[in-house]
Short mmCIF file of C-alpha atoms in Angstrom, two decimals:
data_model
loop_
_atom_site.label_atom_id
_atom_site.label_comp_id
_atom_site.label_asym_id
_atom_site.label_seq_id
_atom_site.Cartn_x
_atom_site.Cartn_y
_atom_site.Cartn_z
CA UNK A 45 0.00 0.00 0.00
CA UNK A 46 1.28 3.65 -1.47
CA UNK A 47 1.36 6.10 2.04
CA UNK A 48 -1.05 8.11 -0.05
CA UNK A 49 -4.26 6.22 -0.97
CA UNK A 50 -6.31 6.66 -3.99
CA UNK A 51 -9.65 7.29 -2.75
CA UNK A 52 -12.27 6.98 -5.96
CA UNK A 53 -14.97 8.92 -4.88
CA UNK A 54 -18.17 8.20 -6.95
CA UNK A 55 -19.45 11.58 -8.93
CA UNK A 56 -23.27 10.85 -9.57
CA UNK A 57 -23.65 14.75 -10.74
CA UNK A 58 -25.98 16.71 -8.10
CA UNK A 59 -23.02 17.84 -5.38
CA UNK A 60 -20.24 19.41 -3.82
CA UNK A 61 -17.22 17.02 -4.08
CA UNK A 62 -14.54 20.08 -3.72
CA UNK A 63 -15.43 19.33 0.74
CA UNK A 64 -14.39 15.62 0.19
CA UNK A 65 -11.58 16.30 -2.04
CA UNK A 66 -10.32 19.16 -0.03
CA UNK A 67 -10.64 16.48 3.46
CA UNK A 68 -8.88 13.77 1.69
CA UNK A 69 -6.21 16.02 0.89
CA UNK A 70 -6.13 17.12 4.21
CA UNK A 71 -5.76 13.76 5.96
CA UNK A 72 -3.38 12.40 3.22
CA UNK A 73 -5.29 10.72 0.61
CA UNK A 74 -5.74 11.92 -2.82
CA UNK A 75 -9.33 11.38 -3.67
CA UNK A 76 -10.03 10.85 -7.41
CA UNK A 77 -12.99 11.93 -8.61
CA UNK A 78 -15.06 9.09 -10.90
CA UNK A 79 -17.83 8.90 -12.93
CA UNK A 80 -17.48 5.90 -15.22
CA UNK A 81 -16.23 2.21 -14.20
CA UNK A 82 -12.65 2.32 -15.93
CA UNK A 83 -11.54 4.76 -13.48
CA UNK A 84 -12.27 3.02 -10.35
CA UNK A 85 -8.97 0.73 -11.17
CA UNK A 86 -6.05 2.07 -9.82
CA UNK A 87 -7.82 3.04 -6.57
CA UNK A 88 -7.32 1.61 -2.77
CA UNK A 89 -10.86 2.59 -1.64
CA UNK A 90 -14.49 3.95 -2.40
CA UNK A 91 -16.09 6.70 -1.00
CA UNK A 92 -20.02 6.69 -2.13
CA UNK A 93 -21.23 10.25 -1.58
CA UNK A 94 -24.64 12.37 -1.67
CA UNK A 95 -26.66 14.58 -1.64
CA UNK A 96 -30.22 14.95 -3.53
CA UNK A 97 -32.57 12.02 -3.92
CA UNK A 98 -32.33 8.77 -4.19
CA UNK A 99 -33.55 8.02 -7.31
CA UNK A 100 -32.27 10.35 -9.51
CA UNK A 101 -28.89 9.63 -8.02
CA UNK A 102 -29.41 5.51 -8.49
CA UNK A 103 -30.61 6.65 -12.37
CA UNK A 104 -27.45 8.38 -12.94
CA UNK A 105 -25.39 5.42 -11.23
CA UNK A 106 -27.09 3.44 -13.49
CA UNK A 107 -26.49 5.46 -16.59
CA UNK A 108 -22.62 5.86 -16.12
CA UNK A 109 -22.80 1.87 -15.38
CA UNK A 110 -21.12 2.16 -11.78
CA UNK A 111 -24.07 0.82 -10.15
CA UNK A 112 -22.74 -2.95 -10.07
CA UNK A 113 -18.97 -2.31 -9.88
CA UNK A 114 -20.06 -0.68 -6.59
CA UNK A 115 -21.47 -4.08 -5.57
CA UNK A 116 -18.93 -5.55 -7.17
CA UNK A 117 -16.50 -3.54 -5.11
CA UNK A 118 -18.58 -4.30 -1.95
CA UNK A 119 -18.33 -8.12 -2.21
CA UNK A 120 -14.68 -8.19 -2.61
CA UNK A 121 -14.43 -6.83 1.24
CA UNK A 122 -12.88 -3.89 -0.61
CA UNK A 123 -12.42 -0.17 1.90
CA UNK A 124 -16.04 1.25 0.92
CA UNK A 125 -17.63 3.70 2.60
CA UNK A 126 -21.15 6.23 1.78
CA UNK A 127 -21.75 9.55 2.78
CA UNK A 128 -25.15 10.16 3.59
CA UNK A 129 -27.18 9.67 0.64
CA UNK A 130 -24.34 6.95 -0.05
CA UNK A 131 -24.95 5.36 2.92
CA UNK A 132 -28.56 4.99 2.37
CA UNK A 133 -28.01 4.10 -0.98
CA UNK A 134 -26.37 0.58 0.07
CA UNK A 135 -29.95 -0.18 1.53
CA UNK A 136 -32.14 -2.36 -0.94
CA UNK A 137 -35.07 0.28 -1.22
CA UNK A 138 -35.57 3.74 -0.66
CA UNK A 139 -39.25 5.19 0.19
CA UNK A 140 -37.70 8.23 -1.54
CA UNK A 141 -39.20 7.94 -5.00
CA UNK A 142 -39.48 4.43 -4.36
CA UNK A 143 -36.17 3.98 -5.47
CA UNK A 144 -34.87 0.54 -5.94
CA UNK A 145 -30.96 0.79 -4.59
CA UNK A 146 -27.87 -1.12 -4.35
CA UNK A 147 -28.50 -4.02 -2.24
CA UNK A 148 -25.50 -4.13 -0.42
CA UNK A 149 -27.11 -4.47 3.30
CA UNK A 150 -30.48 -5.87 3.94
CA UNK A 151 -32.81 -3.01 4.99
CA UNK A 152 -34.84 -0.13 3.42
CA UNK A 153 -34.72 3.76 3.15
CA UNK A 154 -37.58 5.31 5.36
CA UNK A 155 -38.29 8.97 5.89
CA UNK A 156 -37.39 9.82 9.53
CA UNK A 157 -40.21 9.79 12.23
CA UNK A 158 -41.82 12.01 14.79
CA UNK A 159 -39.17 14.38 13.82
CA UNK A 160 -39.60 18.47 14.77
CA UNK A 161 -38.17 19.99 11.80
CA UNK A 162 -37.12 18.52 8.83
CA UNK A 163 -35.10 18.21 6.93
CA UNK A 164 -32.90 17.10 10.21
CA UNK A 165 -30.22 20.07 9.65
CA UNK A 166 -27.49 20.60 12.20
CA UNK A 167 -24.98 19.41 14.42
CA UNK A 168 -26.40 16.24 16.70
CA UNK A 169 -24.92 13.83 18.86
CA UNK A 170 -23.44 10.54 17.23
CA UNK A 171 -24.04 7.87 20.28
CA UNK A 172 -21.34 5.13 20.06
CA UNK A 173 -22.67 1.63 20.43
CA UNK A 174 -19.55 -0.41 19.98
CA UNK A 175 -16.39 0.10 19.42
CA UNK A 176 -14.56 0.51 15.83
CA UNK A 177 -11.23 1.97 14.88
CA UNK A 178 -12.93 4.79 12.59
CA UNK A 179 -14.00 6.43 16.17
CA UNK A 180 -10.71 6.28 17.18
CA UNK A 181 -10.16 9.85 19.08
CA UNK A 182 -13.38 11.13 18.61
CA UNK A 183 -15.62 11.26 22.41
CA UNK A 184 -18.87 8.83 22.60
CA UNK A 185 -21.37 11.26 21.48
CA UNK A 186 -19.44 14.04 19.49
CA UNK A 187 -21.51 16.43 17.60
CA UNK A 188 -20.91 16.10 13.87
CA UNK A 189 -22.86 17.91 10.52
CA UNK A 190 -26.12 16.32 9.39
CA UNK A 191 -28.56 17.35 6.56
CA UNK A 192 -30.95 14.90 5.18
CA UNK A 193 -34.82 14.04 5.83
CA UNK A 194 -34.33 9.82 5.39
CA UNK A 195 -32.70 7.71 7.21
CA UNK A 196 -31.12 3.90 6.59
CA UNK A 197 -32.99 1.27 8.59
CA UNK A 198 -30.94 -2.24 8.65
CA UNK A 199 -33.76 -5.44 8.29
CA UNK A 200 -33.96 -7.19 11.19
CA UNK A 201 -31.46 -9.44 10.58
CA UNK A 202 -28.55 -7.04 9.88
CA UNK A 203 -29.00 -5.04 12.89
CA UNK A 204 -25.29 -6.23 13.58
CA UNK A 205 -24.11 -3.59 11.27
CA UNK A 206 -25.44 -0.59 13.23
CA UNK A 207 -22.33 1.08 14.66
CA UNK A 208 -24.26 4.17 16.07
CA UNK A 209 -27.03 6.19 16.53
CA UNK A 210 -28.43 9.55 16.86
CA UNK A 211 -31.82 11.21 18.09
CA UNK A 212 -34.21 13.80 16.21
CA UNK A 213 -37.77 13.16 17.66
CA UNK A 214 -36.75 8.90 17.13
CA UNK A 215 -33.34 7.51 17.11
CA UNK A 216 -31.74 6.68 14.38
CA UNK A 217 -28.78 4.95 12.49
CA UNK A 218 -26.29 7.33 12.10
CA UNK A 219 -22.97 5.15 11.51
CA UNK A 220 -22.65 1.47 10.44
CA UNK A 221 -19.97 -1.11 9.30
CA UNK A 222 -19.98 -4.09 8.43
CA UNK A 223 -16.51 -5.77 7.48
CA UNK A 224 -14.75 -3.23 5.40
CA UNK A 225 -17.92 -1.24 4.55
CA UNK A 226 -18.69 1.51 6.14
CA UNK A 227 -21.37 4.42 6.49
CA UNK A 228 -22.30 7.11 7.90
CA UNK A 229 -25.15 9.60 7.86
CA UNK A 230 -23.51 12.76 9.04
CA UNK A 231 -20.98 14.85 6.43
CA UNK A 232 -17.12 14.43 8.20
CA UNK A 233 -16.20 16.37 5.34
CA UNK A 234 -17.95 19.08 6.81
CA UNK A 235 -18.03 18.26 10.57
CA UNK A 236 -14.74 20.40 11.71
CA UNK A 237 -12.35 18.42 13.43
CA UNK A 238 -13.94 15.38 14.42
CA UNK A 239 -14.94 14.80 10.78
CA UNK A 240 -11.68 14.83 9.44
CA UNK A 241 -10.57 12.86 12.47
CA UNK A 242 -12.93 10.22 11.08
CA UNK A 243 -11.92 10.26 7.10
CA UNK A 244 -7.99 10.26 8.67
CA UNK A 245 -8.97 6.73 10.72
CA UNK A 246 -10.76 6.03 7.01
CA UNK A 247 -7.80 6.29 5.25
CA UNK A 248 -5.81 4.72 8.19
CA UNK A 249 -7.80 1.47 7.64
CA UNK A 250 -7.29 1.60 3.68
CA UNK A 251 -3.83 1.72 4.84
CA UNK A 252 -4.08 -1.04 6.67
CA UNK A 253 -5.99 -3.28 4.23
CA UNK B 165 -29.91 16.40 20.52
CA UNK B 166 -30.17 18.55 17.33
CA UNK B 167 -27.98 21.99 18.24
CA UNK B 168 -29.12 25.73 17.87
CA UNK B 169 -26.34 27.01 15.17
CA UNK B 170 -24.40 29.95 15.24
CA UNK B 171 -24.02 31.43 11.08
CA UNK B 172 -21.71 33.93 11.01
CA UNK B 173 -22.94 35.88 7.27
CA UNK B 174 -20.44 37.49 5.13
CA UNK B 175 -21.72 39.84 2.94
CA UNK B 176 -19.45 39.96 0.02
CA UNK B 177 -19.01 42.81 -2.87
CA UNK B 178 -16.27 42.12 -5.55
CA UNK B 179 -14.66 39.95 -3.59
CA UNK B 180 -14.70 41.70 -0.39
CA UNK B 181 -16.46 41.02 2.94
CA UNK B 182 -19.04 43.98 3.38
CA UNK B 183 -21.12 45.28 5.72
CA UNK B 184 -23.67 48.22 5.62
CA UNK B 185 -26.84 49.21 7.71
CA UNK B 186 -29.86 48.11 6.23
CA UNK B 187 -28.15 46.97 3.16
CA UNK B 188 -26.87 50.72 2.68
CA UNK B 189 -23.28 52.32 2.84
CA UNK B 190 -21.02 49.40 2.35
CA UNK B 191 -17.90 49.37 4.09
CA UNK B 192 -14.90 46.78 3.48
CA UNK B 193 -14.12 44.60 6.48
CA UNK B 194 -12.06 41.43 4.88
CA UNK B 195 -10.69 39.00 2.63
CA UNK B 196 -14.05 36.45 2.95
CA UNK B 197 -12.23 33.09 2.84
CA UNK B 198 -9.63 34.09 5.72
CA UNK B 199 -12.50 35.90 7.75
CA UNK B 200 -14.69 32.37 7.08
CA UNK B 201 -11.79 29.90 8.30
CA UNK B 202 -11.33 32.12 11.28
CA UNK B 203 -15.11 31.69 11.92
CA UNK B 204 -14.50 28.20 11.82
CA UNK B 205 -12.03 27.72 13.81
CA UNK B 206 -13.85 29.86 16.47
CA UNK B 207 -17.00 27.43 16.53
CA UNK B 208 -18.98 29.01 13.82
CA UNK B 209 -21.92 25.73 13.23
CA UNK B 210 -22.42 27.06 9.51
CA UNK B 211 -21.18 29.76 7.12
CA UNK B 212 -23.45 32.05 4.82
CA UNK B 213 -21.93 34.11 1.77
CA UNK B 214 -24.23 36.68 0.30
CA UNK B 215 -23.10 37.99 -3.01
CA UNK B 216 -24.84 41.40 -2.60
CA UNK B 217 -23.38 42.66 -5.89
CA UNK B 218 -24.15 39.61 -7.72
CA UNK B 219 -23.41 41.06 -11.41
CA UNK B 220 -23.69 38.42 -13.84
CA UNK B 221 -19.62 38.84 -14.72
CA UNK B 222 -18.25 39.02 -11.37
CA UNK B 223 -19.40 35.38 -10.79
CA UNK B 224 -16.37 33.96 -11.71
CA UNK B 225 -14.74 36.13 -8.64
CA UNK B 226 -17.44 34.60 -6.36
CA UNK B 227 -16.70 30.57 -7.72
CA UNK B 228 -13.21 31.28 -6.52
CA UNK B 229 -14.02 32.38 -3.30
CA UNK B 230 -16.13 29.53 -2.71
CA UNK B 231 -13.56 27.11 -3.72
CA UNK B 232 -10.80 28.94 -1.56
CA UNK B 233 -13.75 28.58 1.62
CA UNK B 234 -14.50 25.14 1.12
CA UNK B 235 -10.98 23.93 0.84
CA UNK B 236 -10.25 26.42 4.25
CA UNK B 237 -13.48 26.01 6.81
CA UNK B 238 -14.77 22.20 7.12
CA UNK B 239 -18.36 23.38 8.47
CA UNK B 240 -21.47 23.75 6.18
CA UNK B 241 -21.24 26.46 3.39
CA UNK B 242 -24.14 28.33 2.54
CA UNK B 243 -24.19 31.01 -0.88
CA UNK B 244 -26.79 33.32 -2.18
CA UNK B 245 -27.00 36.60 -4.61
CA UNK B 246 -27.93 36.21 -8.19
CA UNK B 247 -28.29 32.96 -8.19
CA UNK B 248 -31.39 32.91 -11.14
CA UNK B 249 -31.13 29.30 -12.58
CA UNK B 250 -30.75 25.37 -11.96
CA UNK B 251 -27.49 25.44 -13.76
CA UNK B 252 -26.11 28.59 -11.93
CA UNK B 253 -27.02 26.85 -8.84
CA UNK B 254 -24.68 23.84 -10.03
CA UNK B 255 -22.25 25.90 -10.34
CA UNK B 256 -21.89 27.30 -7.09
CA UNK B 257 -22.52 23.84 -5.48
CA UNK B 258 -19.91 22.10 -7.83
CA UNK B 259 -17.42 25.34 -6.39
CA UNK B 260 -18.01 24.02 -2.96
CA UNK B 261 -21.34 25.22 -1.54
CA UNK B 262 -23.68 22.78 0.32
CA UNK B 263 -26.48 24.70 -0.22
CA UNK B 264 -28.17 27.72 -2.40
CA UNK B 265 -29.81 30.68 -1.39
CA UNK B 266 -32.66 31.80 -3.97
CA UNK B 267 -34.09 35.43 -2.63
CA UNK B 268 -35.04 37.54 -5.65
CA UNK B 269 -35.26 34.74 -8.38
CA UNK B 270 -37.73 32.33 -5.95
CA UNK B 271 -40.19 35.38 -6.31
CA UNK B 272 -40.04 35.90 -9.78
CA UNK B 273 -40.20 32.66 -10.41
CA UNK B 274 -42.19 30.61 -8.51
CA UNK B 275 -40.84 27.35 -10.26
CA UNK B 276 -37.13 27.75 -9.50
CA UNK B 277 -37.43 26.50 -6.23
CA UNK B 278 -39.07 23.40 -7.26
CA UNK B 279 -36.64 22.87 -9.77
CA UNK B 280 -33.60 23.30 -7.91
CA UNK B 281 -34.94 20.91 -5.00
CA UNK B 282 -36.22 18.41 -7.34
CA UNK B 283 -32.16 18.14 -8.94
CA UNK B 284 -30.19 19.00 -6.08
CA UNK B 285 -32.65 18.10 -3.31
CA UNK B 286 -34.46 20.25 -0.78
CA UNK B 287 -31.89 20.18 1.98
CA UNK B 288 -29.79 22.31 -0.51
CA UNK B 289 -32.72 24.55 -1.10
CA UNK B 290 -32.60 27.73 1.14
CA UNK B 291 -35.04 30.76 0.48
CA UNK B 292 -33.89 34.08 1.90
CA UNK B 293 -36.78 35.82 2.82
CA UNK B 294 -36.41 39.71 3.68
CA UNK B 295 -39.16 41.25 5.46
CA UNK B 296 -40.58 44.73 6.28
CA UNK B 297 -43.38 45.90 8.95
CA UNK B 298 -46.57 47.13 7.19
CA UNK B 299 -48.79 49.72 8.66
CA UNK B 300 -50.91 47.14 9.61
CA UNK B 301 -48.66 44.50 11.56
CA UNK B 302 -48.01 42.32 9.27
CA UNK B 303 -45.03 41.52 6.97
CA UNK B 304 -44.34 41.95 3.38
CA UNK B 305 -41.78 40.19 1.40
CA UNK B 306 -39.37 43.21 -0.42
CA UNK B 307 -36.66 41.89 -3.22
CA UNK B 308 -33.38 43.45 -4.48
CA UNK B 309 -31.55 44.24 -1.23
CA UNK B 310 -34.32 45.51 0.51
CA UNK B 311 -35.11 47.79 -2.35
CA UNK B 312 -38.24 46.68 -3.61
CA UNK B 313 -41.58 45.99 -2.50
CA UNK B 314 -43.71 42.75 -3.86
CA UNK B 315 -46.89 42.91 -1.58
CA UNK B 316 -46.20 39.39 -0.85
CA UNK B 317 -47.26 38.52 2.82
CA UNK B 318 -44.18 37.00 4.31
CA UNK B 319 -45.81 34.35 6.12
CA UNK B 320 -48.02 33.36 3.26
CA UNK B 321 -45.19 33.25 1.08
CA UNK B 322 -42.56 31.44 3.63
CA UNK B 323 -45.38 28.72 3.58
CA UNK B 324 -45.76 28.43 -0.05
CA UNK B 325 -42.05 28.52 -0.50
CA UNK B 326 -41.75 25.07 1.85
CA UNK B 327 -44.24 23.81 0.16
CA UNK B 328 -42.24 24.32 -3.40
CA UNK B 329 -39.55 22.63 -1.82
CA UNK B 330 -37.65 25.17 0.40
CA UNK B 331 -35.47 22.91 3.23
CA UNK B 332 -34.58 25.77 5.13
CA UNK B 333 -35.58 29.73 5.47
CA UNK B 334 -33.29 32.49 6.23
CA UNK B 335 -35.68 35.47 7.41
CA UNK B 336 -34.79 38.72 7.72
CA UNK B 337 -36.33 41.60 9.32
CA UNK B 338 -34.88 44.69 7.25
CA UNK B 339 -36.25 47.20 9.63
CA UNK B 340 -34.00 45.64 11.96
CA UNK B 341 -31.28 44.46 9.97
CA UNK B 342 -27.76 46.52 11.08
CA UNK B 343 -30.21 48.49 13.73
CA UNK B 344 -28.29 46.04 16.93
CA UNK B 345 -32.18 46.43 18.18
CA UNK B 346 -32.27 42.57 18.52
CA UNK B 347 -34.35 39.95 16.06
CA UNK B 348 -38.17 40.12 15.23
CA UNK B 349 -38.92 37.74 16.84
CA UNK B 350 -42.45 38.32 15.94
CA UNK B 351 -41.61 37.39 12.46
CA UNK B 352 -39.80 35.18 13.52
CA UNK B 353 -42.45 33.20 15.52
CA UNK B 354 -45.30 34.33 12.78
CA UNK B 355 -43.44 31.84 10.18
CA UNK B 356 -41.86 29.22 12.46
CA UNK B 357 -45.27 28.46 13.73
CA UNK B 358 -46.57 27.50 9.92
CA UNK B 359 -43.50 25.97 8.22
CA UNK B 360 -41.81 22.11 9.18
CA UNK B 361 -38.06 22.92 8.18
CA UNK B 362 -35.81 25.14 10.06
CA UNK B 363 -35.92 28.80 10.69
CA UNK B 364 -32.44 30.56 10.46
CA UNK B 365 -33.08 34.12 12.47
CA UNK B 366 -31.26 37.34 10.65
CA UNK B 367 -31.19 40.54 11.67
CA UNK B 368 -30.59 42.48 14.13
CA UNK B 369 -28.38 40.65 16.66
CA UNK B 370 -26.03 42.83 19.19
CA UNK B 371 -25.36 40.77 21.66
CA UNK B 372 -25.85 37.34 23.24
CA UNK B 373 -29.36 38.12 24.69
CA UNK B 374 -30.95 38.44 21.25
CA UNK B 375 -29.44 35.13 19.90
CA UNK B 376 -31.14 33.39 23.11
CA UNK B 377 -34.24 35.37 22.16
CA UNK B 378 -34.58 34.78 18.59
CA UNK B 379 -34.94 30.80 19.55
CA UNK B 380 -36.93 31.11 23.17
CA UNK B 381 -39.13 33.71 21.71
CA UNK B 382 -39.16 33.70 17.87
CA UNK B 383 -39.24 29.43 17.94
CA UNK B 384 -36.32 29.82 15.59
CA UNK B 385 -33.88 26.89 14.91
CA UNK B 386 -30.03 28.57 14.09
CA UNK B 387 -29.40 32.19 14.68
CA UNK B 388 -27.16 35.16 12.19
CA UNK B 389 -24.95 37.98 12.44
CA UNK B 390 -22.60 39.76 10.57
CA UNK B 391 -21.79 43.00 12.17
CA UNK B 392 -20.98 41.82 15.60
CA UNK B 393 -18.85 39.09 14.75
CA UNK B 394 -16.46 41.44 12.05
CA UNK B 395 -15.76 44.36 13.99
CA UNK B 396 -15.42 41.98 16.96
CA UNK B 397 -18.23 43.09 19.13
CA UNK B 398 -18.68 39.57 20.29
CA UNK B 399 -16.78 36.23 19.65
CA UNK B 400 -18.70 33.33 18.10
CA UNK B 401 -17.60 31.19 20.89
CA UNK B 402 -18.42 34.02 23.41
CA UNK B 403 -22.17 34.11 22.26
CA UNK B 404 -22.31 30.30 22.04
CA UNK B 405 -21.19 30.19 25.64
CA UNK B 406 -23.96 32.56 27.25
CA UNK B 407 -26.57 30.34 25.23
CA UNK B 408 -24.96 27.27 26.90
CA UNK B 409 -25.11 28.80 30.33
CA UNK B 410 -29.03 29.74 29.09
CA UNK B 411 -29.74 25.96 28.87
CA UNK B 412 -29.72 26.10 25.27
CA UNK B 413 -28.61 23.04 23.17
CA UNK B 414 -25.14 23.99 21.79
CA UNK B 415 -21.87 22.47 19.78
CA UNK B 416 -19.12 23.48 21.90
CA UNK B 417 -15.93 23.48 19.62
CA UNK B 418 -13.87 20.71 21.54
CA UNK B 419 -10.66 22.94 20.65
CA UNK B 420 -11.95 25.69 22.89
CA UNK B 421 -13.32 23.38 25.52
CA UNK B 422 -9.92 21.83 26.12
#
């Protein structure tokens, strides 16, 4: 493993990737930016990012044919890991446009619940509830950057993956991993220092892969 | 628990941090991204740039600026002037933005809004809304810096806007805006009462009192200044503190805690 990794990070067309870039930079990684399968490569890792909806962002997947060398990536245990929208987009289903998604963990895409504003904007509370090395000096409940109105619910019999949680009127899953995949619905790349302290224990584990 | 924010705005004129009372003799008070990592840095939840000159060819000065922010401040980056379109709004989100402030443009046309949440989705959708005290008690919407009137009831208006497909409104009372007389928090309450997504208070602000206000009183969710925070009136974390010791929910920065 090169001391700088190549992180691909997935361009499905709606966003700001200049945050992510900027981060990877920051913690050592050089993040290449791809939007068609023949890039993806010569890269060490996957970040799946988002914003927007999920359907127009699975359509454009889709159309630029990265849809299954994500899941392709996925099943080879390979350093994966979504961004919000990208993290909900490794569900099987989204209730957002009724969206069918990647199928990478068992569970659905549900718009949050008995929540007082939405879309859930702001800094919450990320509640640790095990231990994993991308938390690695960053306190049990840190505040980090959310914005999004749906949340990823792991089936019943995946709740193994959930890593963490957060509360806005219900809690819900705000980190999981599972193996080498990972995802979380906060932005790090725009959560200060404790979000880059996250993408640097990221690319610490690509690293160490 | 979901924190109150703290936006430091930066009003910015060819390139230059600006600030005037009530949107009136502009003076220069900074280079915007150095001003915006500072703000960072001192536990700013958020940062809002309004391009208050907005001319279509200055917007390549403005792209720069955002790209020179994001790559500086790693908090949430608001933008807004001039933005008219679903591709300008690319633009300044491919530059480094989070999210898009439509003001002028969402009221002359009604289906920008929906198109811009509908390709970028809502949560990057905010709609400045300024607002003026009629004779009558009530609050019309006025357009182009505070320039113009559109008898558009504010609340009416910050309703329909949510329902377009707003995911956040910035409200601003211009009769208090650079006064330091504190937030309406009438307003304020008038349109947090009717709408689901968050309220971002403007106007007004001089000291800590008035940021604790504009979320007891006006129901609002995250709270802006300019003014106070540029000439150094008050610290971000200074006014984040006296909110904490008021029981609000805050982030504290865990640089400053240590």
């Amino acid at each position: 493993m090169t001391s700088r990794p190549r992180v691909a990070v997935i361009d499905h067309g709606a966003g700001n990737l200049v945050s992510i870039d900027q981060a990877l930079t920051t913690v050592g990684a050089d993040g290449i930016v791809v939007a068609d399968r023949g890039s993806l490569t010569s890269c060490d890792a996957m970040i799946l990012p988002g914003v927007g909806a999920a359907g127009p962002a699975m359509a454009r997947l889709k159309a630029r044919g990265l849809a299954d060398p994500i899941r392709a990536w996925a099943a080879a245990e390979r350093p994966l890991l979504g961004i919000c929208l990208g993290l909900q987009l490794l569900f099987d289903v989204s209730d957002e446009d009724g969206a069918e998604t990647l199928g990478i963990v068992p569970g659905r895409t549900v718009r949050m619940e008995h929540a007082p504003t939405l879309p859930h904007t702001g800094w919450n509370q990320v509640e640790q509830k095990r231990s994993h090395p991308i938390f690695d000096g960053i306190v049990d409940g840190a505040d980090l950057y959310f914005v999004h109105s749906y949340v990823g619910r792991p089936a019943a019999s995946a709740q193994d993956v959930v890593l963490a949680t957060t509360e806005h009127g219900a809690p819900f899953v705000s980190a999981l991993a599972r193996g080498s995949l990972l995802g979380v619905q906060f932005h790090p790349e725009r959560s200060g220092r404790d979000g880059l302290r996250l993408l640097a224990n990221f690319v610490d584990l690509v690293r160490a892969a | 628990m979901l924190r109150h924010r703290v936006i430091p705005c930066l009003d910015v004129a060819d390139g230059r941090v600006v600030k005037g009372r009530r949107f009136q003799d502009l003076t220069d008070e900074g280079d915007p991204a150095e001003l915006a990592e500072r703000y960072a840095l001192e536990g700013a939840d958020e940062l809002v740039f309004l391009d208050i000159t907005a001319a279509p060819e200055r917007r390549g000065t403005l792209l720069d600026i955002v790209d020179r922010t994001a790559r500086r401040a790693f908090i949430p980056l608001t933008v807004g002037g001039g933005v008219r379109s679903v591709d300008e709004m690319r633009a300044v989100l491919r530059a480094g933005a989070d999210k898009v402030s439509l003001n002028t443009a969402a009221v002359n046309d009604l289906m920008l809004i929906e198109a811009c949440a509908r390709t970028f989705g809502r949560q990057a959708v905010v709609v400045a809304i300024d607002a003026r005290m009629t004779m009558s008690g009530t609050w019309e919407v006025v357009v182009k810096g505070g320039r113009e009137p559109t008898g558009l009831d504010a609340v009416d208006w910050a309703e329909r806007a949510v329902g377009l497909g707003a995911g956040e409104l910035l409200v601003t009372s211009i009769d208090r805006d650079g006064t330091g007389n504190g937030f309406d928090t009438a307003l304020l309450r008038a349109i947090a009462e009717r709408v689901s997504v968050p309220v971002i208070a403007s106007g007004g602000a001089a000291g800590p009192d008035d940021f604790i206000a504009a979320i007891r009183d006006g129901g609002a969710d995250a709270v802006l200044a300019a003014s106070i925070f540029h000439r150094g009136i008050r610290t971000i974390s200074e006014v984040k503190e006296a909110m904490a010791v008021a029981g609000l929910p805050i982030r504290l920065v865990p640089e400053l805690v240590a």
